[in-house]
């Protein structure tokens, strides 16, 4: 009798596992561009949260809006952007005043990875709004337009709550015609955490009679904001290597350590 009960119990357990297993072992999909979809945005629209979109080398003339948990991998995924060579997956923003961005991460999106692209756009070429993002191994360059003047930076991180890592990128707004464009600007508020680590932030634009760009600008925050700026190179910028506004009053924690800041027109770090 005990043997029968044992086998019956095991049969019930196995049956339950068969019902539960499909839901618990569902695998994230890998979507290839342009094999599966011709554009990155079409792949994003079709993807489910947790999927990975692999983008082949080539140029994609579009704006990519990301509103769900996804991993986007370019041809150089995993390769440090600083000084690299080889074929790139290029996201080239349209030259329109209504949307000058190449990548926009919408408010509330979480667990997003953008890895291994070359991104070309105007101010706000990459715009991250109150989201959880890893932005790693990307080259970001300007396209010589004057659009996006409200963002004042090539890569713009704003609002809150936010958790963003910016690592191993080469960010340079050299070609932007409108002066005062920073390589990277952090304008977060609330319970925000931003790590800027091991990047090149350089050649921000300047004008003899107008505003001048910096490698990094930190311009917002409050007591719940933590920002760490570590091991970056900030150089050849039209104004400062780095500047802050209201730094003594608005940040819970602002740490700047291990950075090489040199050959900027004005001061290395301006604390305001």
C-alpha angles and dihedrals in degrees: 000000000000090000091053092050090049093051091045091051092049090049091053092048092050091049092052091049090052090055096044100039099075092058096044098044099043108139128221113247127241112222120194125210124237094004096062099022128013096225136037092235092054089053091049091050092051096043127099122223110282096028124131122228114203113198119200122223113280140086121290114192101204149091114254116211114195119196104157141051105286142144115224115194124188127197090275098048110153094017118114108246095216108105097342127148136197139076116334139202099231122201105196115193119223116255096242129126092220094062118009094164129109094195129021121182109199127226115280098017114138141195097021123159122192108186135170107002138131108226125194124188147114128267107331092024085154114028121182115187119193095317143127108252143159108206105185141158096008133141112216120191136168127251099213096251126128096222126121096043093160092066099051093195139076092228114032125189114187148168127006166327087027138161111186134165117196109187140159095002132142107217120180128158093189096135098049107118096202109081125232098050115148124208092231132005127190114200102161129148136192125012094000131151121190128177118192107186137165099352135141108231107180153139096030110180127260142179129206090230103028142049120310130220128237133205092242132009123191107191111156144031143109141219091299095055123104119187125177120189110186140164097353131144113226111181148143093024125156094237125000133353086231137353136186133197121215090353095158094057113028109050129081088199130358114175123182114180142146096015127143108220116178149141095025119149096238128015129334097235123010115196112196 
